[in-house]
Coordinates of C-alpha atoms in Angstrom, one line a residue:
X1 CA 85.0 98.4 115.7
X2 CA 85.4 101.8 117.0
X3 CA 82.3 103.2 115.3
X4 CA 79.8 100.9 117.1
X5 CA 80.2 101.5 120.7
X6 CA 77.5 104.1 121.4
X7 CA 74.8 104.1 124.0
X8 CA 71.6 106.2 124.3
X9 CA 72.5 109.6 125.6
X10 CA 69.7 110.3 128.0
X11 CA 67.3 108.3 130.1
X12 CA 63.6 109.1 129.3
X13 CA 63.2 111.2 132.4
X14 CA 66.0 113.5 131.2
X15 CA 64.7 114.1 127.7
X16 CA 62.1 116.8 128.6
X17 CA 64.8 118.8 130.3
X18 CA 67.1 119.0 127.3
X19 CA 64.7 118.8 124.4
X20 CA 63.6 122.4 124.6
X21 CA 63.5 123.0 120.8
X22 CA 63.1 125.1 118.4
X23 CA 62.2 121.6 117.2
X24 CA 58.8 120.7 116.0
X25 CA 59.4 118.2 113.2
X26 CA 61.0 114.9 112.5
X27 CA 63.6 114.3 110.0
X28 CA 66.5 112.4 108.6
X29 CA 69.3 114.2 107.1
X30 CA 71.2 115.3 104.0
X31 CA 72.2 114.6 100.4
X32 CA 68.6 114.4 99.7
X33 CA 66.3 113.3 97.0
X34 CA 66.3 115.5 93.9
X35 CA 62.7 116.1 92.9
X36 CA 62.9 118.3 89.9
X37 CA 65.6 120.9 89.2
X38 CA 67.9 121.9 92.0
X39 CA 66.8 125.1 93.6
X40 CA 69.5 127.8 94.2
X41 CA 67.5 129.3 97.1
X42 CA 65.3 128.0 99.9
X43 CA 61.7 127.7 98.6
X44 CA 58.8 125.5 99.5
X45 CA 58.9 122.2 97.5
X46 CA 56.9 122.4 94.3
X47 CA 53.6 120.6 95.0
X48 CA 53.3 118.2 97.9
X49 CA 56.2 115.9 98.4
X50 CA 55.1 112.7 100.1
X51 CA 57.4 110.8 102.4
X52 CA 56.8 107.1 102.9
X53 CA 58.7 105.0 105.5
X54 CA 58.1 101.2 105.1
X55 CA 55.1 101.9 103.0
X56 CA 53.4 104.3 105.4
X57 CA 53.0 108.0 104.7
X58 CA 54.6 110.2 107.3
X59 CA 52.5 113.1 108.6
X60 CA 54.7 116.2 108.9
X61 CA 53.8 119.3 110.8
X62 CA 55.0 121.5 107.9
X63 CA 55.9 120.9 104.3
X64 CA 59.3 119.8 103.1
X65 CA 61.6 122.4 101.6
X66 CA 64.1 122.0 98.8
X67 CA 67.4 123.8 99.1
X68 CA 70.1 123.4 96.5
X69 CA 68.5 120.2 95.3
X70 CA 68.4 118.8 98.8
X71 CA 65.1 117.9 100.5
X72 CA 64.9 119.3 104.1
X73 CA 62.2 118.0 106.4
X74 CA 60.9 118.7 109.9
X75 CA 63.1 116.7 112.2
X76 CA 61.2 114.8 114.9
X77 CA 58.5 112.9 112.8
X78 CA 61.0 111.2 110.5
X79 CA 63.5 110.3 113.2
X80 CA 60.6 108.7 115.0
X81 CA 59.5 106.8 111.9
X82 CA 63.1 105.5 111.5
X83 CA 63.0 104.3 115.1
X84 CA 65.6 106.8 116.3
X85 CA 65.9 109.1 119.3
X86 CA 66.5 112.8 118.6
X87 CA 67.8 115.5 120.9
X88 CA 67.9 119.3 120.3
X89 CA 70.8 121.1 122.1
X90 CA 69.6 124.7 122.1
X91 CA 72.9 126.2 123.3
X92 CA 74.8 125.1 120.3
X93 CA 71.8 124.7 117.9
X94 CA 72.8 121.0 117.4
X95 CA 70.6 118.1 116.5
X96 CA 71.8 114.7 117.9
X97 CA 70.1 111.6 116.5
X98 CA 70.8 108.2 118.0
X99 CA 69.7 104.8 116.8
X100 CA 71.3 101.7 118.4
X101 CA 75.1 102.2 117.8
X102 CA 74.8 105.1 115.4
X103 CA 75.1 108.7 116.4
X104 CA 74.3 111.5 113.8
X105 CA 75.1 115.1 114.7
X106 CA 74.1 118.1 112.7
X107 CA 74.5 121.7 113.6
X108 CA 72.2 124.4 112.2
X109 CA 74.0 126.3 109.4
X110 CA 77.0 123.9 109.2
X111 CA 77.6 122.0 106.0
X112 CA 79.4 119.3 107.9
X113 CA 77.8 116.5 109.8
X114 CA 79.4 113.9 112.2
X115 CA 78.4 110.2 112.1
X116 CA 80.0 108.2 114.9
X117 CA 82.9 110.6 115.1
X118 CA 83.6 110.8 111.3
X119 CA 83.1 114.2 109.6
X120 CA 81.0 114.1 106.5
X121 CA 80.1 116.9 104.0
X122 CA 76.5 118.0 103.5
X123 CA 75.1 119.5 100.3
X124 CA 72.8 121.7 102.5
X125 CA 72.9 122.3 106.2
X126 CA 70.2 121.9 108.8
X127 CA 68.2 125.1 109.3
X128 CA 65.4 126.6 111.4
X129 CA 62.4 127.8 109.4
X130 CA 59.3 129.3 111.1
X131 CA 60.4 127.8 114.5
X132 CA 60.8 124.3 113.0
X133 CA 64.2 122.6 112.7
X134 CA 64.7 121.1 109.3
X135 CA 67.3 118.5 108.4
X136 CA 68.4 117.0 105.0
X137 CA 66.5 113.8 104.5
X138 CA 68.7 111.4 102.5
X139 CA 71.8 111.9 104.6
X140 CA 70.2 111.0 107.9
X141 CA 68.1 108.2 106.5
X142 CA 71.2 106.5 105.0
X143 CA 73.3 107.2 108.1
X144 CA 70.6 105.3 110.1
X145 CA 70.9 102.3 107.8
X146 CA 67.8 103.1 105.6
X147 CA 67.5 102.9 101.9
X148 CA 66.2 106.2 100.4
X149 CA 64.8 106.5 96.9
X150 CA 63.0 109.3 95.0
X151 CA 60.0 108.5 92.8
X152 CA 59.8 111.5 90.5
X153 CA 56.5 110.4 88.9
X154 CA 54.6 110.5 92.2
X155 CA 56.8 113.0 94.0
X156 CA 57.4 110.5 96.8
X157 CA 60.4 109.8 98.9
X158 CA 60.3 106.1 99.6
X159 CA 62.4 105.0 102.6
X160 CA 63.0 101.4 103.8
X161 CA 64.2 101.4 107.4
X162 CA 67.0 99.3 108.6
X163 CA 64.5 97.0 110.3
X164 CA 62.6 96.5 107.0
X165 CA 65.8 95.8 105.1
X166 CA 66.8 93.3 107.8
X167 CA 63.4 91.6 107.5
X168 CA 63.9 91.3 103.8
X169 CA 67.3 89.7 104.2
X170 CA 65.9 87.3 106.7
X171 CA 63.1 86.3 104.4
X172 CA 65.5 85.8 101.6
X173 CA 67.6 83.6 103.9
X174 CA 64.6 81.5 104.6
X175 CA 63.9 81.1 100.9
X176 CA 67.5 80.2 100.1
X177 CA 68.9 78.4 103.1
X178 CA 72.6 77.7 103.2
X179 CA 73.5 74.0 103.1
X180 CA 74.0 72.9 106.7
X181 CA 77.3 71.5 107.8
X182 CA 77.9 69.0 110.6
X183 CA 77.9 70.5 114.0
X184 CA 81.0 70.3 116.1
X185 CA 81.5 70.6 119.9
X186 CA 83.5 73.6 121.1
X187 CA 86.4 71.3 121.8
X188 CA 86.3 70.0 118.2
X189 CA 86.1 73.6 116.9
X190 CA 89.2 74.5 118.9
X191 CA 91.1 71.4 117.8
X192 CA 90.4 72.3 114.1
X193 CA 91.4 76.0 114.3
X194 CA 93.7 76.6 117.3
X195 CA 96.9 76.4 115.3
X196 CA 95.5 78.8 112.7
X197 CA 94.9 81.6 115.3
X198 CA 98.1 83.6 116.1
X199 CA 99.1 86.5 118.3
X200 CA 100.2 89.6 116.5
X201 CA 102.7 91.9 118.2
X202 CA 103.8 95.2 116.5
X203 CA 105.8 98.1 117.6
X204 CA 102.5 99.9 118.3
X205 CA 100.0 97.3 119.5
X206 CA 99.2 93.7 120.3
X207 CA 96.3 91.8 118.8
X208 CA 95.3 88.5 117.2
X209 CA 95.1 87.1 113.6
X210 CA 93.7 84.2 111.7
X211 CA 95.7 82.3 109.2
X212 CA 93.9 82.1 105.8
X213 CA 96.8 80.7 103.7
X214 CA 100.4 79.7 104.4
X215 CA 101.7 83.3 104.3
X216 CA 98.5 85.4 104.8
X217 CA 96.9 86.4 108.1
X218 CA 93.5 88.1 108.5
X219 CA 93.3 90.7 111.3
X220 CA 91.8 94.1 112.2
X221 CA 93.0 97.2 110.4
X222 CA 93.5 99.0 113.7
X223 CA 95.9 96.3 114.9
X224 CA 98.3 97.3 112.1
X225 CA 97.5 101.0 112.0
X226 CA 100.7 102.9 112.8
X227 CA 102.9 99.9 112.9
X228 CA 106.3 99.8 111.2
X229 CA 107.3 96.3 112.2
X230 CA 105.8 93.2 113.8
X231 CA 105.6 89.5 114.0
X232 CA 103.1 86.7 114.4
X233 CA 103.5 84.2 117.3
X234 CA 102.0 80.8 116.9
X235 CA 100.6 78.6 119.6
X236 CA 103.8 76.5 119.6
X237 CA 105.9 79.7 120.3
X238 CA 107.4 79.9 116.8
X239 CA 107.7 83.5 115.6
X240 CA 107.3 84.7 112.1
X241 CA 108.2 88.2 110.9
X242 CA 105.5 90.3 109.2
X243 CA 106.4 91.7 105.8
X244 CA 103.5 94.1 105.7
X245 CA 99.9 94.6 104.8
X246 CA 98.9 93.4 101.4
X247 CA 95.2 94.4 101.3
X248 CA 92.9 96.3 103.7
X249 CA 89.5 97.9 104.3
X250 CA 89.7 100.7 106.9
X251 CA 86.0 101.2 107.0
X252 CA 85.4 97.5 107.8
X253 CA 88.4 97.4 110.1
X254 CA 90.0 94.5 108.2
X255 CA 93.5 93.9 106.9
X256 CA 95.3 90.9 105.4
X257 CA 99.0 90.8 106.3
X258 CA 101.8 88.7 104.7
X259 CA 104.6 87.0 106.5
X260 CA 108.1 86.8 105.2
X261 CA 108.1 83.0 105.2
X262 CA 105.2 80.5 105.2
X263 CA 103.6 79.4 108.4
X264 CA 103.2 75.7 109.2
X265 CA 99.4 76.1 109.6
X266 CA 96.4 75.4 107.4
X267 CA 94.2 78.2 106.4
X268 CA 90.8 78.3 108.1
X269 CA 87.6 77.4 106.3
X270 CA 85.2 80.3 105.6
X271 CA 81.6 80.0 106.5
X272 CA 78.7 81.5 104.5
X273 CA 77.5 84.9 105.6
X274 CA 74.0 83.9 104.6
X275 CA 74.0 81.1 107.1
X276 CA 74.5 83.3 110.2
X277 CA 71.4 83.8 112.4
X278 CA 70.6 85.2 115.8
X279 CA 70.8 82.5 118.5
X280 CA 73.6 80.5 116.7
X281 CA 76.3 79.2 119.0
X282 CA 79.8 80.5 118.3
X283 CA 83.4 80.1 119.6
X284 CA 85.9 82.9 119.8
X285 CA 89.7 82.3 119.8
X286 CA 92.1 85.2 120.4
X287 CA 94.9 86.5 122.6
X288 CA 93.3 88.9 125.2
X289 CA 96.1 90.7 127.2
X290 CA 98.6 88.5 125.5
X291 CA 97.1 85.3 126.8
X292 CA 97.5 83.4 123.6
X293 CA 94.7 81.4 122.0
X294 CA 92.1 81.9 124.8
X295 CA 88.8 80.3 123.9
X296 CA 85.3 81.6 124.8
X297 CA 81.8 80.4 123.8
X298 CA 78.6 82.4 123.3
X299 CA 75.7 83.2 121.0
X300 CA 75.1 85.5 118.1
X301 CA 73.1 88.1 120.0
X302 CA 72.3 90.3 117.1
X303 CA 73.3 91.2 113.5
X304 CA 73.9 94.9 113.0
X305 CA 74.6 96.8 109.8
X306 CA 76.2 100.3 110.1
X307 CA 77.8 102.5 107.5
X308 CA 77.9 99.6 105.0
X309 CA 79.5 97.1 107.4
X310 CA 77.8 94.1 109.0
X311 CA 78.7 93.4 112.6
X312 CA 77.9 90.2 114.6
X313 CA 77.1 91.0 118.2
X314 CA 78.0 88.1 120.4
X315 CA 77.9 87.1 124.0
X316 CA 81.3 85.3 123.6
X317 CA 83.7 87.3 125.9
X318 CA 86.2 89.5 124.0
X319 CA 88.8 91.7 125.6
X320 CA 91.8 93.9 124.8
X321 CA 94.2 91.9 122.6
X322 CA 91.5 89.8 121.1
X323 CA 91.1 92.2 118.2
X324 CA 91.7 90.3 114.9
X325 CA 90.8 86.9 116.4
X326 CA 88.4 84.4 114.9
X327 CA 84.7 83.9 115.5
X328 CA 83.7 80.4 114.4
X329 CA 80.3 78.8 113.9
X330 CA 79.3 75.3 115.0
X331 CA 80.8 73.8 111.9
X332 CA 84.2 75.2 112.8
X333 CA 84.0 77.8 110.0
X334 CA 85.2 81.4 110.3
X335 CA 82.3 83.8 110.2
X336 CA 83.8 86.9 111.8
X337 CA 86.9 88.8 113.0
X338 CA 86.5 89.9 116.6
X339 CA 86.9 93.6 116.9
X340 CA 85.6 95.2 120.1
X341 CA 83.3 95.0 123.2
X342 CA 81.8 96.9 126.1
X343 CA 84.3 96.7 128.9
X344 CA 82.2 97.7 131.9
X345 CA 78.8 96.3 131.6
X346 CA 77.1 93.3 133.2
X347 CA 76.1 91.7 129.9
X348 CA 78.6 90.3 127.4
X349 CA 78.3 92.8 124.5
X350 CA 81.0 92.1 122.0
X351 CA 81.3 92.5 118.2
X352 CA 82.9 90.9 115.2
X353 CA 83.1 92.1 111.6
X354 CA 81.2 89.7 109.3
X355 CA 83.3 87.5 107.0
X356 CA 81.3 88.9 104.0
X357 CA 83.7 91.8 103.9
X358 CA 86.8 89.6 103.4
X359 CA 85.9 88.4 100.0
X360 CA 86.6 91.7 98.3
X361 CA 90.1 91.8 99.8
X362 CA 90.7 88.2 98.6
X363 CA 89.6 89.2 95.1
X364 CA 92.1 92.1 95.1
X365 CA 94.9 89.6 95.9
X366 CA 93.7 87.0 93.5
X367 CA 93.4 89.5 90.6
X368 CA 96.9 90.9 91.3
X369 CA 95.4 94.3 92.2
X370 CA 97.0 93.9 95.7
X371 CA 100.4 92.2 95.4
X372 CA 102.8 94.2 97.4
X373 CA 103.2 93.9 101.2
X374 CA 104.0 97.1 103.0
X375 CA 103.2 98.6 106.4
X376 CA 100.4 101.2 106.3
X377 CA 101.5 104.7 105.7
X378 CA 101.8 106.8 108.9
X379 CA 99.1 109.4 109.5
X380 CA 101.6 111.4 111.5
X381 CA 104.6 113.4 110.3
X382 CA 108.0 112.1 111.1
X383 CA 108.7 115.2 113.2
X384 CA 107.0 118.5 114.3
X385 CA 110.3 120.4 114.4
X386 CA 109.8 123.7 112.7
X387 CA 106.0 123.3 112.6
X388 CA 104.0 126.4 113.4
X389 CA 101.4 126.4 116.2
X390 CA 98.6 126.5 113.7
X391 CA 100.1 123.4 111.9
X392 CA 100.2 121.6 115.3
X393 CA 96.5 122.5 115.8
X394 CA 95.6 121.1 112.4
X395 CA 97.3 117.8 113.3
X396 CA 95.5 117.6 116.6
X397 CA 92.1 118.4 115.0
X398 CA 92.7 115.6 112.4
X399 CA 94.1 112.9 114.6
X400 CA 93.0 113.5 118.2
X401 CA 89.7 115.2 118.0
X402 CA 87.6 112.1 118.8
X403 CA 88.0 109.6 121.5
X404 CA 86.3 106.2 120.9
X405 CA 85.1 104.8 124.2
X406 CA 82.9 101.9 125.3
X407 CA 80.2 104.6 125.9
X408 CA 80.4 106.3 122.5
X409 CA 82.5 109.0 120.9
X410 CA 83.8 111.9 123.0
X411 CA 84.6 115.0 120.9
X412 CA 87.6 117.1 121.9
X413 CA 87.3 120.5 120.2
X414 CA 88.4 124.1 120.3
X415 CA 92.1 123.2 120.0
X416 CA 94.8 125.8 120.7
X417 CA 98.6 125.5 120.8
X418 CA 100.9 128.2 122.3
X419 CA 104.4 128.3 123.6
X420 CA 104.6 130.1 126.9
X421 CA 107.4 132.3 128.4
X422 CA 109.1 129.2 129.8
X423 CA 109.3 127.5 126.4
X424 CA 106.5 124.9 127.1
X425 CA 104.2 123.9 124.3
X426 CA 100.8 124.3 125.9
X427 CA 97.9 122.4 124.2
X428 CA 94.4 123.2 125.3
X429 CA 90.9 122.0 124.2
X430 CA 87.4 121.4 125.4
X431 CA 85.6 118.1 125.9
X432 CA 82.0 117.7 124.8
X433 CA 80.2 118.7 127.9
X434 CA 77.3 116.4 127.4
X435 CA 79.6 113.4 127.1
X436 CA 81.5 114.5 130.2
X437 CA 78.2 114.9 132.1
X438 CA 76.7 111.5 131.4
X439 CA 79.6 109.1 130.5
X440 CA 82.8 110.2 132.2
X441 CA 82.5 107.8 135.1
X442 CA 82.6 104.7 132.8
X443 CA 85.0 106.2 130.2
X444 CA 87.7 107.6 132.5
X445 CA 90.3 104.9 131.7
X446 CA 89.9 105.3 127.9
X447 CA 90.1 109.1 128.1
X448 CA 93.2 108.9 130.4
X449 CA 94.9 106.5 128.0
X450 CA 94.0 108.8 125.1
X451 CA 95.6 111.8 126.8
X452 CA 98.8 109.8 127.6
X453 CA 99.0 108.6 124.0
X454 CA 98.6 112.2 122.7
X455 CA 101.2 113.5 125.1
X456 CA 103.8 110.8 124.3
X457 CA 103.1 111.2 120.6
X458 CA 103.6 114.9 120.5
X459 CA 106.6 114.7 122.8
X460 CA 108.1 112.1 120.5
X461 CA 107.6 114.4 117.5
X462 CA 109.2 117.3 119.5
X463 CA 111.8 115.5 121.7
X464 CA 113.5 118.8 122.8
X465 CA 110.3 120.5 124.1
X466 CA 108.2 120.1 127.3
X467 CA 104.6 119.5 126.4
X468 CA 101.5 120.4 128.5
X469 CA 98.0 119.2 127.7
X470 CA 94.9 120.8 129.4
X471 CA 91.4 119.6 128.5
X472 CA 88.6 121.7 129.9
X473 CA 84.9 121.2 130.7
X474 CA 83.3 124.4 129.3
X475 CA 79.6 125.1 129.3
X476 CA 77.1 128.0 129.8
X477 CA 74.2 127.7 132.2
X478 CA 71.0 129.7 132.7
X479 CA 71.6 129.5 136.5
X480 CA 74.7 129.9 138.7
X481 CA 76.0 126.5 139.6
X482 CA 77.1 126.1 143.2
X483 CA 79.9 124.2 144.9
X484 CA 82.6 125.2 142.4
X485 CA 85.7 127.3 142.9
X486 CA 85.3 131.0 142.4
X487 CA 87.5 131.1 139.4
X488 CA 85.5 128.3 137.7
X489 CA 82.3 130.2 137.4
X490 CA 82.0 133.5 135.3
X491 CA 79.0 135.8 135.3
X492 CA 78.3 136.5 131.6
X493 CA 75.4 138.8 132.3
X494 CA 71.8 138.4 131.1
X495 CA 71.3 135.5 133.5
X496 CA 74.1 133.4 132.0
X497 CA 77.0 131.8 133.8
X498 CA 80.0 130.1 132.2
X499 CA 81.5 127.1 134.0
X500 CA 85.1 126.1 133.0
X501 CA 87.6 123.9 134.7
X502 CA 90.3 121.4 133.7
X503 CA 89.4 117.7 133.6
X504 CA 92.7 116.5 132.2
X505 CA 96.1 118.0 132.9
X506 CA 99.1 116.2 131.5
X507 CA 102.8 117.3 131.4
X508 CA 105.6 115.4 129.7
X509 CA 109.3 115.8 129.1
X510 CA 111.6 113.0 130.1
X511 CA 108.8 111.9 132.5
X512 CA 105.1 112.1 132.4
X513 CA 102.6 113.4 135.0
X514 CA 98.8 113.4 134.6
X515 CA 96.0 114.6 136.8
X516 CA 92.3 114.0 136.0
X517 CA 89.0 115.4 137.3
X518 CA 86.8 112.4 136.6

């Protein structure tokens, strides 16, 4: 679940240092309500537009504005009402909103936002008006898990926060409780399901899977992403070749794969999504680091909904290779597919995709809509031979611009590709300086692996060329930082200094060499 793993950017004592504004409002972002006809220019909203969050009117320091049919509102008040933190980065005129595991980034004047590393189009960009930063309302509200509706009769934007929606679901669950099943011990849960959990090995990755019918296995999308061949290994060491993926949901990180011949295992029993509650005991079965059918026990620590996907946070330990494994309730029923976890924290913070998202895939198969097994199409070309430097840059921007880490998403930007006098293909880029400043210590391994993967991938697409990758830290300061090499600090004049130095330097031909400054 690469979108989830995000932490708060700053501790409270750092916020006054960075939040220097021009921010004086509160907001939530884009594709807004449409009160009345769309305006073709920025004008004050006709009449007073009221904004309610969970039934309470939000007091704004200045009136909302309608631009191209999109309601823009002062930033800070609405972010606060939605229980989100917000930061203004004055150097880049960027708004960064964070709530739990969701990060929303908007740049003044840009019609493109980023939500957990995914680029999304805006109908109208954030803007500064009269010293107040305004953001499009509906986009941010929905990105933060809220329900946003426009009441034209009363000129009111009615927002239900993620917390209010969760409370409604909980109340509904209390009114319509699922029929309880007999509780099993962890040993009984394992005995019932152990043979139905397999290890999946492809030419790209290793993960886990759960047998749901004699020739169908449920796993994570990212386990199969980029694979062109693979097999499932059962607990008795028998190996079954994978024919391909028959149905998938990339957003929910789920895939159903088909084997070329039936497996001698029963399909697991599915639990009810409505019966899941915080505090429930669960058992996870998977193959971390290739250790087949490893069992761990824990609790449902939280239930989180992000970008339309429900995740079960669990204290049951999950590690690399467990992706695609099963999370079972006390009745031995499958309630989630394990997908990710924080690797370097004291607490057990791990996640599974709720089983509720599997039903749509099963309907596709049952209806015949999905009936052909094939490996997922590659997102990379078969070769880069003959590709121009600009085409290489476009590929890097599309496939390698974001690094998903246990501390959140690191953006790698400002890509360039040039061939030097010695014939080397030199790739350069800049890492998000804020991410580097606050999270590099705990993300070094993931960034190093990302660089190695990029280098080997490009080298494989250009086998006759030497490839060099340099990722820089690049930031402008209002003071001259000390303790750096002379060539790493440049006086820009007007009291500004630019700091730039390489943090990743990788070279690959027949062999690979990498240096890092972490």
